[in-house]
mmCIF file of C-alpha atoms and ligand atoms in Angstrom:
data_model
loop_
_atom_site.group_PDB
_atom_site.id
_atom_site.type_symbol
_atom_site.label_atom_id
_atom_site.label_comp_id
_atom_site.label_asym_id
_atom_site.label_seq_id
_atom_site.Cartn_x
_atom_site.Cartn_y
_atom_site.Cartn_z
ATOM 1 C CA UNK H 1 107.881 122.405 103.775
ATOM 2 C CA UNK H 2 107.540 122.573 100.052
ATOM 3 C CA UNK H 3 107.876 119.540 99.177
ATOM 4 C CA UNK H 4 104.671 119.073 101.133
ATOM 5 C CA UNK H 5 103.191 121.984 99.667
ATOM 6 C CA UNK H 6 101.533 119.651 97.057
ATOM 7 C CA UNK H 7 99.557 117.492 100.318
ATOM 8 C CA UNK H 8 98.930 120.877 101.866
ATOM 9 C CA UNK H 9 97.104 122.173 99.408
ATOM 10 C CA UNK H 10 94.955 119.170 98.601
ATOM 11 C CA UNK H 11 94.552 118.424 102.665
ATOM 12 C CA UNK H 12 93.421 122.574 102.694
ATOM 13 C CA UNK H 13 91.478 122.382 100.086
ATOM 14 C CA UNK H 14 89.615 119.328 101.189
ATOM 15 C CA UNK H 15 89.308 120.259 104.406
ATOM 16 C CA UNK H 16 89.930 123.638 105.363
ATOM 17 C CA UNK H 17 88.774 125.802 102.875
ATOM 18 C CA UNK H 18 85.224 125.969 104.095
ATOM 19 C CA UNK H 19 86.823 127.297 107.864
ATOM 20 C CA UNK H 20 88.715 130.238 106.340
ATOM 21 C CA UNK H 21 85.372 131.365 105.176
ATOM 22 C CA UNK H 22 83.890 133.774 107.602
ATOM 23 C CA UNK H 23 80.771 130.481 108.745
ATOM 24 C CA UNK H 24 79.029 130.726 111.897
ATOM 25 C CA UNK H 25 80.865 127.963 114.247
ATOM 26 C CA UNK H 26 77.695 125.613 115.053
ATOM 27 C CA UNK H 27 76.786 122.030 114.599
ATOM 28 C CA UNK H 28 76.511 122.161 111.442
ATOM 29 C CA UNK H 29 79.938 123.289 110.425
ATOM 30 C CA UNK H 30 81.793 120.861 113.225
ATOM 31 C CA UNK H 31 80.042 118.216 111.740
ATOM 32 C CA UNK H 32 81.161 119.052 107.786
ATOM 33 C CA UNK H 33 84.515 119.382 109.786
ATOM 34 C CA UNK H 34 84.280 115.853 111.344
ATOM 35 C CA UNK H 35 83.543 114.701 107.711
ATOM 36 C CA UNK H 36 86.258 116.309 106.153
ATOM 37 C CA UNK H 37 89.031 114.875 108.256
ATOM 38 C CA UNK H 38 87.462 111.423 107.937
ATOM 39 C CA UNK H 39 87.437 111.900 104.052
ATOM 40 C CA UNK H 40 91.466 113.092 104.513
ATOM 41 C CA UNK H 41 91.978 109.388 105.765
ATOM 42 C CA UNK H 42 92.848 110.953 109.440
ATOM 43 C CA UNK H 43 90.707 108.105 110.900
ATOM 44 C CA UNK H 44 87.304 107.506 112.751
ATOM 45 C CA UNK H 45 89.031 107.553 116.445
ATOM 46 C CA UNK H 46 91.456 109.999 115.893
ATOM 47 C CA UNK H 47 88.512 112.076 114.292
ATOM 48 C CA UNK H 48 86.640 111.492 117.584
ATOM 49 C CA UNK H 49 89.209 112.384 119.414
ATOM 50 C CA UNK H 50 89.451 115.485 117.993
ATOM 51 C CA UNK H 51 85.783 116.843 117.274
ATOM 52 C CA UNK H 52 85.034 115.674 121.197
ATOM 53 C CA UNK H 53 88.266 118.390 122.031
ATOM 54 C CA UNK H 54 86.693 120.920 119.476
ATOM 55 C CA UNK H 55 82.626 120.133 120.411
ATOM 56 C CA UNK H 56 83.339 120.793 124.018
ATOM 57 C CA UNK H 57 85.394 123.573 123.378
ATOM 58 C CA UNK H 58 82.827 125.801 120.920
ATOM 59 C CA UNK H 59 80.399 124.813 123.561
ATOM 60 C CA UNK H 60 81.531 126.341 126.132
ATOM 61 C CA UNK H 61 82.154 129.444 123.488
ATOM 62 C CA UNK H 62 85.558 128.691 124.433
ATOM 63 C CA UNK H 63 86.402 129.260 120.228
ATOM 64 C CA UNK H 64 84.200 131.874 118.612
ATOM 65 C CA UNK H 65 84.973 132.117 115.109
ATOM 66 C CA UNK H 66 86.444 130.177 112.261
ATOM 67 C CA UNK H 67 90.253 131.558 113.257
ATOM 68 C CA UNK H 68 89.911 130.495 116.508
ATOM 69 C CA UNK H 69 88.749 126.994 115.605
ATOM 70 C CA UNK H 70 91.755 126.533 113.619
ATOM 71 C CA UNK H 71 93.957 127.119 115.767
ATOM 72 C CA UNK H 72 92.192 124.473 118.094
ATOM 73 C CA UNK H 73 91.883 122.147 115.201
ATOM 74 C CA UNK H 74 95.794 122.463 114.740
ATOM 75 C CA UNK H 75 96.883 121.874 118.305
ATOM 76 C CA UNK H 76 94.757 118.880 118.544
ATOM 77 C CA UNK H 77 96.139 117.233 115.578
ATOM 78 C CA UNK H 78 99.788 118.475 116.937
ATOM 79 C CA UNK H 79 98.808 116.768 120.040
ATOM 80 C CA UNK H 80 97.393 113.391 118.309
ATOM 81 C CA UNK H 81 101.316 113.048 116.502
ATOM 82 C CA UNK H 82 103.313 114.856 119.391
ATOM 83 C CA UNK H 83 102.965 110.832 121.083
ATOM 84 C CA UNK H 84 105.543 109.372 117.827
ATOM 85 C CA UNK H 85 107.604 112.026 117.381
ATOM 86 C CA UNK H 86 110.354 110.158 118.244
ATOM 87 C CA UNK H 87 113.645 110.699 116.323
ATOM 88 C CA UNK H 88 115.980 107.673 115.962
ATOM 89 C CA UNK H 89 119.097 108.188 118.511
ATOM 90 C CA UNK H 90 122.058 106.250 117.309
ATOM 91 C CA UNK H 91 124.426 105.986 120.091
ATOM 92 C CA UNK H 92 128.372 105.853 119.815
ATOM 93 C CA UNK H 93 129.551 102.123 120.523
ATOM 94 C CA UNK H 94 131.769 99.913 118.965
ATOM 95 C CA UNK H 95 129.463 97.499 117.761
ATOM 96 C CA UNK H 96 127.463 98.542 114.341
ATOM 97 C CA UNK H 97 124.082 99.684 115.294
ATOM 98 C CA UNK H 98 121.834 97.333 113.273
ATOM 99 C CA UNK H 99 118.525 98.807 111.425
ATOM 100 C CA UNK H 100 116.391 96.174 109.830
ATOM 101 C CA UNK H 101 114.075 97.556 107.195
ATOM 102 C CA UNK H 102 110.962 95.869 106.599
ATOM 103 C CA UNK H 103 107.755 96.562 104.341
ATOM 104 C CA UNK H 104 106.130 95.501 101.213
ATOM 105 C CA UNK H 105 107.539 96.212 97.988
ATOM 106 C CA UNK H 106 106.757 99.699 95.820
ATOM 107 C CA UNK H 107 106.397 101.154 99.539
ATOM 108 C CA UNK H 108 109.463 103.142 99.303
ATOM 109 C CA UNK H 109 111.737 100.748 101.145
ATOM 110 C CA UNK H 110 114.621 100.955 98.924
ATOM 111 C CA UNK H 111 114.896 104.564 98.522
ATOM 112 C CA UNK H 112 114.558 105.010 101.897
ATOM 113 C CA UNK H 113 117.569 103.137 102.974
ATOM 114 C CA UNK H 114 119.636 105.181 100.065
ATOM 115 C CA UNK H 115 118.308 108.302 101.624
ATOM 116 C CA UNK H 116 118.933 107.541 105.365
ATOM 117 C CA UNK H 117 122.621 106.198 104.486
ATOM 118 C CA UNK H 118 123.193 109.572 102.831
ATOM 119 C CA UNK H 119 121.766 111.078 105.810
ATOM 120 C CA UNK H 120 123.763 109.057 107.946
ATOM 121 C CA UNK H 121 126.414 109.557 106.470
ATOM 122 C CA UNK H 122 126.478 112.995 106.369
ATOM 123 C CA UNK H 123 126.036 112.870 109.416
ATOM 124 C CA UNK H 124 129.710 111.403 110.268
ATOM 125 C CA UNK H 125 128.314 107.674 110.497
ATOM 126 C CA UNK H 126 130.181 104.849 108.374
ATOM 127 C CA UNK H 127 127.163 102.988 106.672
ATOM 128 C CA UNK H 128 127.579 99.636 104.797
ATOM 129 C CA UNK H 129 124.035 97.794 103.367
ATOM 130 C CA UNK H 130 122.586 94.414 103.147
ATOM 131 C CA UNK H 131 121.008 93.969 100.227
ATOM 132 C CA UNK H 132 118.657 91.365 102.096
ATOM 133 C CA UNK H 133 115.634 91.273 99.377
ATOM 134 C CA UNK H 134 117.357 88.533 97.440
ATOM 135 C CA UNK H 135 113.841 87.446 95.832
ATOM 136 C CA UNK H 136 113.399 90.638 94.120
ATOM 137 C CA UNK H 137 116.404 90.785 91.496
ATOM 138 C CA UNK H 138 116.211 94.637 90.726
ATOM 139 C CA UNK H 139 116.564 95.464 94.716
ATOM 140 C CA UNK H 140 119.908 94.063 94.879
ATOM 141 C CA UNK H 141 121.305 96.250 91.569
ATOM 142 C CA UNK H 142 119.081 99.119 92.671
ATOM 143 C CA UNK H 143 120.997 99.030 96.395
ATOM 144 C CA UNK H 144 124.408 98.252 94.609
ATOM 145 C CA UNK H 145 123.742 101.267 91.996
ATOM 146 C CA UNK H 146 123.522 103.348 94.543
ATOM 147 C CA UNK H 147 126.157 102.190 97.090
ATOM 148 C CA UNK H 148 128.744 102.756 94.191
ATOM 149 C CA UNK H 149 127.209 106.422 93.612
ATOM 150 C CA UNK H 150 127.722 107.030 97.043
ATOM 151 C CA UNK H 151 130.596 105.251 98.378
ATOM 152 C CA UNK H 152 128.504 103.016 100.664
ATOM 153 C CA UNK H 153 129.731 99.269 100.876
ATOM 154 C CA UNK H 154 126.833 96.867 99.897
ATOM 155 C CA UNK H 155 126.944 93.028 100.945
ATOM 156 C CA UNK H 156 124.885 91.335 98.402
ATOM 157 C CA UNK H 157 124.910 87.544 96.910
ATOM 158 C CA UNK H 158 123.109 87.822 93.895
ATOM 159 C CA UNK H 159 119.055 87.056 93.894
ATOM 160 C CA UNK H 160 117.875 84.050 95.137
ATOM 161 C CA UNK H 161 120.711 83.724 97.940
ATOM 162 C CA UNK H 162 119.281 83.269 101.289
ATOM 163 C CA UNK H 163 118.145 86.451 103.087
ATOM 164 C CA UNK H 164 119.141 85.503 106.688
ATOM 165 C CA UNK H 165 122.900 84.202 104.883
ATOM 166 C CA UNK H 166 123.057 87.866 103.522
ATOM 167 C CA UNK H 167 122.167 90.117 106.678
ATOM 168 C CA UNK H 168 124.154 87.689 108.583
ATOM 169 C CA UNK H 169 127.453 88.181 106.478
ATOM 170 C CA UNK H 170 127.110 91.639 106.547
ATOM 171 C CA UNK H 171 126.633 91.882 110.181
ATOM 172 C CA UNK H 172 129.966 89.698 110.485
ATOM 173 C CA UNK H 173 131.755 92.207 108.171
ATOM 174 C CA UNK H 174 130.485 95.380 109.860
ATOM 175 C CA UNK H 175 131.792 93.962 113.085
ATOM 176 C CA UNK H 176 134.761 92.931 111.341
ATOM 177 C CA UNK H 177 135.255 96.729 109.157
ATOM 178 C CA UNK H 178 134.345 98.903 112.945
ATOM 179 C CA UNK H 179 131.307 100.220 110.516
ATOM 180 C CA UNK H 180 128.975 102.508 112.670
ATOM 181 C CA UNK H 181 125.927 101.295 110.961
ATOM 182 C CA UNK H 182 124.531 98.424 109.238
ATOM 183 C CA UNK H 183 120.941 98.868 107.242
ATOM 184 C CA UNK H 184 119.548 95.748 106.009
ATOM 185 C CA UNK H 185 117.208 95.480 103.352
ATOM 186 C CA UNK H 186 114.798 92.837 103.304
ATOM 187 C CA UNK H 187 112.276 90.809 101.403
ATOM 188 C CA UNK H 188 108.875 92.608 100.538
ATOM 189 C CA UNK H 189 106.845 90.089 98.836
ATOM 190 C CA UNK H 190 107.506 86.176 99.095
ATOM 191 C CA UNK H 191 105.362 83.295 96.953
ATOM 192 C CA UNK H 192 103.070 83.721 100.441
ATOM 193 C CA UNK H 193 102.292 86.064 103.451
ATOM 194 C CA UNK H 194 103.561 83.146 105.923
ATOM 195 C CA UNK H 195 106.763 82.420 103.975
ATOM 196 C CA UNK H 196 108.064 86.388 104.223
ATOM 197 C CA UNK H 197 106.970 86.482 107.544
ATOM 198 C CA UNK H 198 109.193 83.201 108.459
ATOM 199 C CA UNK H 199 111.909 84.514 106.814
ATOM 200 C CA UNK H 200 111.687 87.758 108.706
ATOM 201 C CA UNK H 201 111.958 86.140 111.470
ATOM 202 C CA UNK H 202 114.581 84.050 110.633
ATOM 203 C CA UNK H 203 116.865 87.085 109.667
ATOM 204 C CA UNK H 204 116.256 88.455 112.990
ATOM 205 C CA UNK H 205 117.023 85.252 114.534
ATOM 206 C CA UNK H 206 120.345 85.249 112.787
ATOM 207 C CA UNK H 207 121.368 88.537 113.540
ATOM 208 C CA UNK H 208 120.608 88.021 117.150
ATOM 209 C CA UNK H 209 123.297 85.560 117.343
ATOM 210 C CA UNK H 210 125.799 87.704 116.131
ATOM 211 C CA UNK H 211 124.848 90.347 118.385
ATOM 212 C CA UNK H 212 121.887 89.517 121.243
ATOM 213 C CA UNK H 213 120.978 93.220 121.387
ATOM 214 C CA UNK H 214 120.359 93.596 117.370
ATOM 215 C CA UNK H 215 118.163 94.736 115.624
ATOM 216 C CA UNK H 216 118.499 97.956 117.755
ATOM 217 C CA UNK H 217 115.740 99.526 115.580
ATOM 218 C CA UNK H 218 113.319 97.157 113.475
ATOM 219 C CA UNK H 219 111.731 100.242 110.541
ATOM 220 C CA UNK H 220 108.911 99.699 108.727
ATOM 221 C CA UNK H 221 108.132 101.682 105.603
ATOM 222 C CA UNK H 222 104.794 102.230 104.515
ATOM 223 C CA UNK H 223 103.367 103.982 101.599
ATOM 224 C CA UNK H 224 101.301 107.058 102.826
ATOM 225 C CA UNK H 225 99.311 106.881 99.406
ATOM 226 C CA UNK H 226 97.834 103.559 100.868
ATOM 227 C CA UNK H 227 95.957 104.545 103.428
ATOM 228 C CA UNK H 228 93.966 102.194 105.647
ATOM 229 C CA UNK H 229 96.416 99.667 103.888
ATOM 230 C CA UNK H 230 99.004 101.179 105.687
ATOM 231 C CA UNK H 231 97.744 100.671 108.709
ATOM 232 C CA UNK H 232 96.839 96.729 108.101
ATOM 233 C CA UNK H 233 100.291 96.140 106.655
ATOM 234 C CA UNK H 234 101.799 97.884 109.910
ATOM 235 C CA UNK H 235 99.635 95.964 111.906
ATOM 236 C CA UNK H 236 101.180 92.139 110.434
ATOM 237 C CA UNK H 237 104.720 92.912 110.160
ATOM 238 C CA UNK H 238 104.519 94.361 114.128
ATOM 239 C CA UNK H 239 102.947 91.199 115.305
ATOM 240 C CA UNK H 240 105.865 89.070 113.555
ATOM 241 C CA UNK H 241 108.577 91.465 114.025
ATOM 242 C CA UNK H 242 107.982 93.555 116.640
ATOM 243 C CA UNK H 243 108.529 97.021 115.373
ATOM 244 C CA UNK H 244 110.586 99.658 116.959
ATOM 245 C CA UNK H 245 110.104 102.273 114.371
ATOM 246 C CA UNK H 246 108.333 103.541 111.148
ATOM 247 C CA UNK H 247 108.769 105.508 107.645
ATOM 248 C CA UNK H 248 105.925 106.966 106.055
ATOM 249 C CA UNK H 249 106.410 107.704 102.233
ATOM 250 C CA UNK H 250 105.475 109.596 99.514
ATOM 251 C CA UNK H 251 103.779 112.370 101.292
ATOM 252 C CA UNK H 252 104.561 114.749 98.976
ATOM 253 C CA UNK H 253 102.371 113.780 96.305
ATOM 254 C CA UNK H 254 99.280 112.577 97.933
ATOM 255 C CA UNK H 255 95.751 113.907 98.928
ATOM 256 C CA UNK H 256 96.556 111.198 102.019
ATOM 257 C CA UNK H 257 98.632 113.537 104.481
ATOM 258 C CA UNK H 258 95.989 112.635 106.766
ATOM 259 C CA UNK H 259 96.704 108.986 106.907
ATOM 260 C CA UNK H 260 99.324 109.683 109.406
ATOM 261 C CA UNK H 261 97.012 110.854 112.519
ATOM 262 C CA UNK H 262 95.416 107.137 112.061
ATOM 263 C CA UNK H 263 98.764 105.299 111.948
ATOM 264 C CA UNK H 264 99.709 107.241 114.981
ATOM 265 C CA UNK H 265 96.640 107.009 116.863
ATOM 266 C CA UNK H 266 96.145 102.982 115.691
ATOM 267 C CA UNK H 267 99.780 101.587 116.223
ATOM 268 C CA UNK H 268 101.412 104.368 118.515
ATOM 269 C CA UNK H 269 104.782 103.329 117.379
ATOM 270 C CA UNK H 270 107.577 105.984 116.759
ATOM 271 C CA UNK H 271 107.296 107.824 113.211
ATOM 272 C CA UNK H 272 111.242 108.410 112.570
ATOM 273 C CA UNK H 273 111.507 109.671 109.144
ATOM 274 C CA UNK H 274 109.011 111.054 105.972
ATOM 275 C CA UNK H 275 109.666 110.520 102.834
ATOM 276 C CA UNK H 276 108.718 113.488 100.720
ATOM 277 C CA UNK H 277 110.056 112.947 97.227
ATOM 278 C CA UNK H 278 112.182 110.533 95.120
ATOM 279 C CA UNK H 279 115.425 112.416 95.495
ATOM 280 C CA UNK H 280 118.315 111.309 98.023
ATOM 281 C CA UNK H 281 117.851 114.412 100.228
ATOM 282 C CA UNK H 282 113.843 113.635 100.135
ATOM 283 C CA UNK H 283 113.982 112.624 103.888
ATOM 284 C CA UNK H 284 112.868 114.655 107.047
ATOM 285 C CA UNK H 285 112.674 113.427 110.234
ATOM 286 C CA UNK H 286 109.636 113.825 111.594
ATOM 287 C CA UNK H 287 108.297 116.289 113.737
ATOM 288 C CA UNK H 288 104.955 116.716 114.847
ATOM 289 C CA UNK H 289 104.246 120.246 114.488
ATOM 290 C CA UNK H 290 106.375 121.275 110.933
ATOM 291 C CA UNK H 291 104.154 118.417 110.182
ATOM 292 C CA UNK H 292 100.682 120.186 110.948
ATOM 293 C CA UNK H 293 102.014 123.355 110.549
ATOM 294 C CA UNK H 294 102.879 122.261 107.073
ATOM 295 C CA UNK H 295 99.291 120.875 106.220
ATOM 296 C CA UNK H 296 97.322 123.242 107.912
ATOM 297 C CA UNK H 297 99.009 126.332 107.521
HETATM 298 P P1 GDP J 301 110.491 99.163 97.368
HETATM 299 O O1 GDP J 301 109.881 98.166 96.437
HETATM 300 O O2 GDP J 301 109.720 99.255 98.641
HETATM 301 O O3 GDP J 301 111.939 98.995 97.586
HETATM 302 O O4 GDP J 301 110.232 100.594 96.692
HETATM 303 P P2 GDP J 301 111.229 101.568 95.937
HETATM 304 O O5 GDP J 301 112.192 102.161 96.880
HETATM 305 O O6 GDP J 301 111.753 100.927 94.714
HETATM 306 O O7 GDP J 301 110.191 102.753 95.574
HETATM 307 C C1 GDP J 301 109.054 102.545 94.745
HETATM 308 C C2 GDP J 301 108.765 103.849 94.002
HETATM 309 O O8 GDP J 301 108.357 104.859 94.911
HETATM 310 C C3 GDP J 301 109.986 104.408 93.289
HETATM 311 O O9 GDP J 301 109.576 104.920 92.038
HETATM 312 C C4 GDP J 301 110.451 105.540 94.195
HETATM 313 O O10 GDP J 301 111.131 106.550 93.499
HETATM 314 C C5 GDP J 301 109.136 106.026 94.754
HETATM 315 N N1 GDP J 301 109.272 106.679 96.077
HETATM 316 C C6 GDP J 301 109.862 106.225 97.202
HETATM 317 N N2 GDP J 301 109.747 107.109 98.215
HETATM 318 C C7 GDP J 301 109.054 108.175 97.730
HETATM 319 C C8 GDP J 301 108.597 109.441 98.295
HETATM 320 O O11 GDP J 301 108.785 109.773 99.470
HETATM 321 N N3 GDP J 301 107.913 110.262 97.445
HETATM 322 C C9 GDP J 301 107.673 109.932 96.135
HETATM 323 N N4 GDP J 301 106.989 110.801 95.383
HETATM 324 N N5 GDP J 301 108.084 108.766 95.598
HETATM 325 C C10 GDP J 301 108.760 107.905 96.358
#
């Protein structure tokens, strides 16, 4: 939780301070409340999902005083992220378990897939990488930096090699090596939108020869510092790629914790991991009420 500490205290100061005072609960004060969580990026429907909970609920006197209304405020917003709590379940079988990584470039992506193949790993899981974002040169060193620091194999072919040709030898080798896990990196930026979502779906064309039940987990990573941006980005790659999965970054450093009620409540879709820091052991997997507990507590 201290890593989030730095979220925490902007989230409480924005938006909680005023409710450890000792204010009368009335309209006025739920409606500075509704504000506040709009301004801390939680969203306008999970907002009015929320105040509707917390409205009928100081009606009906049901939550007197500004303790009580916490406490309410904090289950509801447990409740909103309870839905994608969802931790990724890697089963044993003999064939690797593919994870395609997906997002736009400075979310995170790469760091991420260092971090989860430490975690992995540690974990008792053989990991090897694709370094499948052959248009951006420095994500290929940056992956095979830190596959030699870690003892992780890395399948590259230099930038400018063909994405799908990439992911596809390394699935062929992980097959080949009785690797556990396979995480491929991919492309965040091409010369257009169109092109990076064709080849997208051309490396998960590819792979699905290899193996017609791969990708077993499609991850997107999204920076949490981006709000509603977040959410639009999501919202493309899903339609192309049909997401199993996301990461949501650098929530360690951001007034934005709130951004993750609205990806929840927009997209629904399993939040697996948080990244909370630049270092390798910067990863938790997510759970709803640390989460809360950790912004609102
Ligand atoms: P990519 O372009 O998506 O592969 O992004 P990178 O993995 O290179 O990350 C972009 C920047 O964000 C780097 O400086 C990372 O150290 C930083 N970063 C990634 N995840 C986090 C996080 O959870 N918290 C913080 N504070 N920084 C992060």
């Amino acid at each position: 939780e201290a890593k989030l500490s730095r979220t925490r205290s902007k989230f409480r100061d924005n938006l909680l301070d005023f409710m450890l005072g000792n204010k009368p609960i009335n309209a006025d004060l739920l409606e500075e409340l509704e504000s506040q969580l709009i301004m801390a990026d939680v969203g306008i429907e999970a907002t009015a999902r929320v105040m509707s909970v917390l409205n009928r609920q100081v009606s009906r006197s049901e939550v007197g005083d500004s303790t009580a209304l916490r406490q309410a405020l904090q289950l509801e917003l447990v409740k909103l992220l309870t839905a994608v709590e969802q931790p990724l379940e890697i089963p044993d079988s003999d064939s690797p378990f593919v994870i395609l990584v997906v997002g736009v470039n400075g979310s995170g992506k790469t760091t991420t897939i260092g971090k989860l193949a430490k975690q992995l790993q540690d974990g008792g899981k053989s990991v090897m990488l694709a370094a499948g974002d052959t248009f951006r040169a420095a994500a290929v060193e940056q992956l095979q930096t830190w596959g030699e620091r870690n003892n992780v194999p890395v399948i590259s072919q230099g930038s400018g090699a063909d994405s799908a040709s990439v992911i596809f030898d390394a699935v062929q080798s992980a097959k080949a090596r009785g690797i556990d896990v396979l995480i491929a990196d991919t492309a965040g930026r091409l010369h257009t939108q169109n092109n990076l979502m064709e080849e997208l779906q051309k490396v998960k064309r590819v792979i699905g020869k290899l193996d017609p039940t791969a990708p077993h987990e499609t991850l997107i990573v999204l920076d949490g510092g981006t709000g509603q941006n977040a959410l639009n980005q999501a919202r493309q790659f899903h339609e192309t790629m049909q997401l199993t999965g996301m990461v949501v970054t650098k929530l360690d450093g951001t007034a934005k914790g709130g951004v993750i009620f609205a990806i929840a409540e927009h997209l629904g879709l399993p939040i697996r991991f948080i990244g909370v820091g630049e270092k390798v052991e910067d990863l938790e997997v997510f759970e709803a009420e640390r989460y809360v507990n950790a912004l609102v507590s």
